[in-house]
XYZ file of C-alpha atoms in Angstrom:
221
model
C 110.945 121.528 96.900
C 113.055 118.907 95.901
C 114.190 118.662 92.131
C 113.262 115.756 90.438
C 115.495 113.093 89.150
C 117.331 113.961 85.220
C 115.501 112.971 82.400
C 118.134 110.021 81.512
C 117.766 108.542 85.201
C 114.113 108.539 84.519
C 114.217 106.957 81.330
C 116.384 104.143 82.977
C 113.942 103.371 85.788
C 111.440 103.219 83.605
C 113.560 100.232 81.939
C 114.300 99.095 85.919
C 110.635 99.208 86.055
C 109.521 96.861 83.042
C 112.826 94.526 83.995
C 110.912 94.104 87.532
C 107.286 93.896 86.090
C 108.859 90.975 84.075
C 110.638 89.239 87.230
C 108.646 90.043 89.791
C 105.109 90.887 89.040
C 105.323 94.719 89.860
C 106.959 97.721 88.956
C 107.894 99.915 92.346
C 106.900 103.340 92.135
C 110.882 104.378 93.614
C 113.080 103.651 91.325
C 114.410 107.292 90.078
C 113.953 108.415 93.325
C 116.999 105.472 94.491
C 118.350 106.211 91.338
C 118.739 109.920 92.405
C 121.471 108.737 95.765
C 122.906 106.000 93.960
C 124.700 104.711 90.476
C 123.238 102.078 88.975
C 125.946 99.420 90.132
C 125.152 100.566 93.499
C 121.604 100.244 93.639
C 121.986 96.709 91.473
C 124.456 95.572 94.231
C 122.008 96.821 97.166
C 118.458 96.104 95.510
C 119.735 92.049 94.850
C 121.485 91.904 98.848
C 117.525 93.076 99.683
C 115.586 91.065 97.465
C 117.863 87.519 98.680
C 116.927 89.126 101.862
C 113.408 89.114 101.287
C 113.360 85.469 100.116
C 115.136 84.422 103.109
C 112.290 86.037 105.255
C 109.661 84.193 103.216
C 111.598 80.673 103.280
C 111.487 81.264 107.332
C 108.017 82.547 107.981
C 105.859 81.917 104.901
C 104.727 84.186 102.132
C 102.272 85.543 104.336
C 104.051 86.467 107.771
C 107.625 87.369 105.573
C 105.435 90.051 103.980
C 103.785 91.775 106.931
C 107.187 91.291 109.050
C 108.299 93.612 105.916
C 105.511 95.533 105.894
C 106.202 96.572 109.535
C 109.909 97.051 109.324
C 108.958 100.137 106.851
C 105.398 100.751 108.882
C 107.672 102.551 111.718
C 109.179 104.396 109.525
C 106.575 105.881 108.071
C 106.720 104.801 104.482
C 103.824 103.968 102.989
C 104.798 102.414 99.533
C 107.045 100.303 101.408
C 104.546 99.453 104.433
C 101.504 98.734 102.172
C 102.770 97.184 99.277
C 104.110 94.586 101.651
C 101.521 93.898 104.028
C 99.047 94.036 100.790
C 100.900 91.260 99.387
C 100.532 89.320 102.945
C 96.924 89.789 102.885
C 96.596 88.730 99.574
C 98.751 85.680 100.524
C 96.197 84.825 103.314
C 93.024 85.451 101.511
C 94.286 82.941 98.769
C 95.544 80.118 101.023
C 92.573 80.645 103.449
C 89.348 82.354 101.586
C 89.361 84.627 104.476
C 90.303 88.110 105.155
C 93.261 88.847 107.812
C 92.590 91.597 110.100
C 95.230 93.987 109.554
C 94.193 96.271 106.974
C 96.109 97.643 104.472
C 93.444 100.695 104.082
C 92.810 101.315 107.272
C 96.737 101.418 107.771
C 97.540 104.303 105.163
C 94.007 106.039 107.038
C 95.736 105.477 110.732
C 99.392 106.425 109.513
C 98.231 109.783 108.725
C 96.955 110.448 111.525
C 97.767 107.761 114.658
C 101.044 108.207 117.301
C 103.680 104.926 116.341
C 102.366 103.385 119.735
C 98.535 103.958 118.399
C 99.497 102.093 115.379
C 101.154 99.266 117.268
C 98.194 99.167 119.298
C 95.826 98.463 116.093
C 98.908 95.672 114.964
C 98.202 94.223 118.396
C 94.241 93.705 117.908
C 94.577 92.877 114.778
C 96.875 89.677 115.516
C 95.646 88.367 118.910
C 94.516 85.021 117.533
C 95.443 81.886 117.794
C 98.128 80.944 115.525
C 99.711 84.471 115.282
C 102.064 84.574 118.122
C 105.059 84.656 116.119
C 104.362 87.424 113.913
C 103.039 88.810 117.021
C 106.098 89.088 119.086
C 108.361 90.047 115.831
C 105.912 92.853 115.499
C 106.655 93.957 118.812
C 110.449 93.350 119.139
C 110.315 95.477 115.526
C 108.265 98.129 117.192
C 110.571 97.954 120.318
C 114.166 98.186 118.476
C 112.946 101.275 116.173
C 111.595 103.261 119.580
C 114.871 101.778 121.411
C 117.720 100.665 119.727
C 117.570 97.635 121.900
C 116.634 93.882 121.270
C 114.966 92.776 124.546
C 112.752 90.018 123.212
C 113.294 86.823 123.310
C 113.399 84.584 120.286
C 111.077 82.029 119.920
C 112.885 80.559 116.262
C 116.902 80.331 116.149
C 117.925 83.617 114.273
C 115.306 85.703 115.049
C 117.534 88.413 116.541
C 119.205 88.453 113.170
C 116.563 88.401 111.099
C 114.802 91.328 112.772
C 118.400 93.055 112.059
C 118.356 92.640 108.776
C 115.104 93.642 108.115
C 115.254 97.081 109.656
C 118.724 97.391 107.852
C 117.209 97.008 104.496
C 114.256 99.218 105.228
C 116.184 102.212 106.682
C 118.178 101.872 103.709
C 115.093 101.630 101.559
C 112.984 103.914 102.771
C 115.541 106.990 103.253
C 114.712 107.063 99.830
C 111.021 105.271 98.870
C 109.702 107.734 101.076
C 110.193 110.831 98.575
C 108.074 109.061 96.065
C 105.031 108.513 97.479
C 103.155 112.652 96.661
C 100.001 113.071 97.819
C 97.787 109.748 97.395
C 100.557 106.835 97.233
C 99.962 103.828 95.095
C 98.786 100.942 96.454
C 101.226 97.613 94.728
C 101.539 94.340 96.153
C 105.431 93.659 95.928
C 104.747 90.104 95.257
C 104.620 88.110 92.370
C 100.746 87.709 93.434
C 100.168 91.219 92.057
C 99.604 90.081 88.828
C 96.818 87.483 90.246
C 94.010 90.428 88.605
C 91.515 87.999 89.692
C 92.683 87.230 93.404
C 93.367 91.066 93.815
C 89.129 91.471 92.729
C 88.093 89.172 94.725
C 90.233 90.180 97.828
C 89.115 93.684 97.178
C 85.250 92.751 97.163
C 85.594 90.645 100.482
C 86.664 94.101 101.716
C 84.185 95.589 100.423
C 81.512 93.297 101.730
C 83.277 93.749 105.185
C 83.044 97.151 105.456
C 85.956 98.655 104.497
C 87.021 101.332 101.634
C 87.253 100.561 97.774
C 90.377 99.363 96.837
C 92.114 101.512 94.832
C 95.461 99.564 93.798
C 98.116 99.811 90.617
């Protein structure tokens, strides 16, 4: 069993924690556990290079699409925090601009990860984005899914940069996740990493629509 991170490195990521509730809207579940591989200059250095990252996404894709492209960089590899929070925050993005649900499911993800093959759960990704509109986030799915079973980049990109962008997003989230991954015990937390976790309200409604639709309760931090 691994030990868990010193007192004093929890203390500080409880401070990382509040800093980030402040900025950001949430406070990641991860922090002692990246605090356990790396000083704090380090993991400054690295969590700023991912978050500029993140926004560059967004600017490209929208709130929406820049979160679930996240969302499935860490989805194939197997993180849950990671995979959830982000594609939580898409679907929260969509149900705000759009008073609808988005098929992909944040619940129904964590239920299939535990139990589906990495082609299974491409397969649901697949269904879940075959209308019109979603083309885009389509193919990046499945160039994402492609490169982590591969290595290789075969697709071909429908926005300059593309290539790139797909690069950098597994990058960040093979970085991330060699360590988010050790936090998540037995029932991880569900967290938007978006600003729009803090929207109480949206997150109530979003969660009844589910609810109305059939799916779990929404249990989220």
């Amino acid at each position: 069993m691994m030990e868990r991170p010193s007192l004093p490195k929890r203390a500080l990521a409880r401070v990382l924690n509040a800093i980030t509730w402040v900025g950001n809207g949430y406070a990641p579940p991860f922090s002692s556990e990246l605090l356990r591989s790396y000083s704090l200059r380090e993991l400054t250095r690295r969590s700023a290079a991912v978050t500029e990252l993140a926004k560059v996404i967004e600017a490209d894709l929208g709130e929406r699409d820049g979160h679930l492209l996240l969302g499935f960089a860490s989805l194939w590899n197997g993180c849950q925090v990671c995979a959830l929070g982000h594609i939580y925050a898409g679907n929260l993005a969509h149900f705000r601009d759009r008073g609808e649900l988005l098929a992909v499911d944040e619940q129904a993800l964590s239920r299939l990860m535990r139990v589906s093959t990495d082609a299974e759960l491409l397969e649901y990704s697949e269904r879940c984005l075959a209308g019109p509109g979603e083309a885009r986030i389509l193919g990046l799915v499945r160039r994402l899914y492609q490169i982590k079973l591969t290595g290789a980049d075969d697709g071909v990109d429908e926005q300059p940069g593309d290539s790139e962008m797909l690069a950098a997003a597994i990058s960040a989230y093979d970085w991330i996740n060699h360590c988010t991954i050790y936090s998540e015990g037995e029932r991880p937390p569900l967290i938007a990493f978006s600003r729009l976790n803090q929207h109480f309200l949206l997150r109530a409604r979003y969660a009844a629509a589910r609810r109305a639709a059939g799916g779990p309760p929404q249990t989220s931090a």
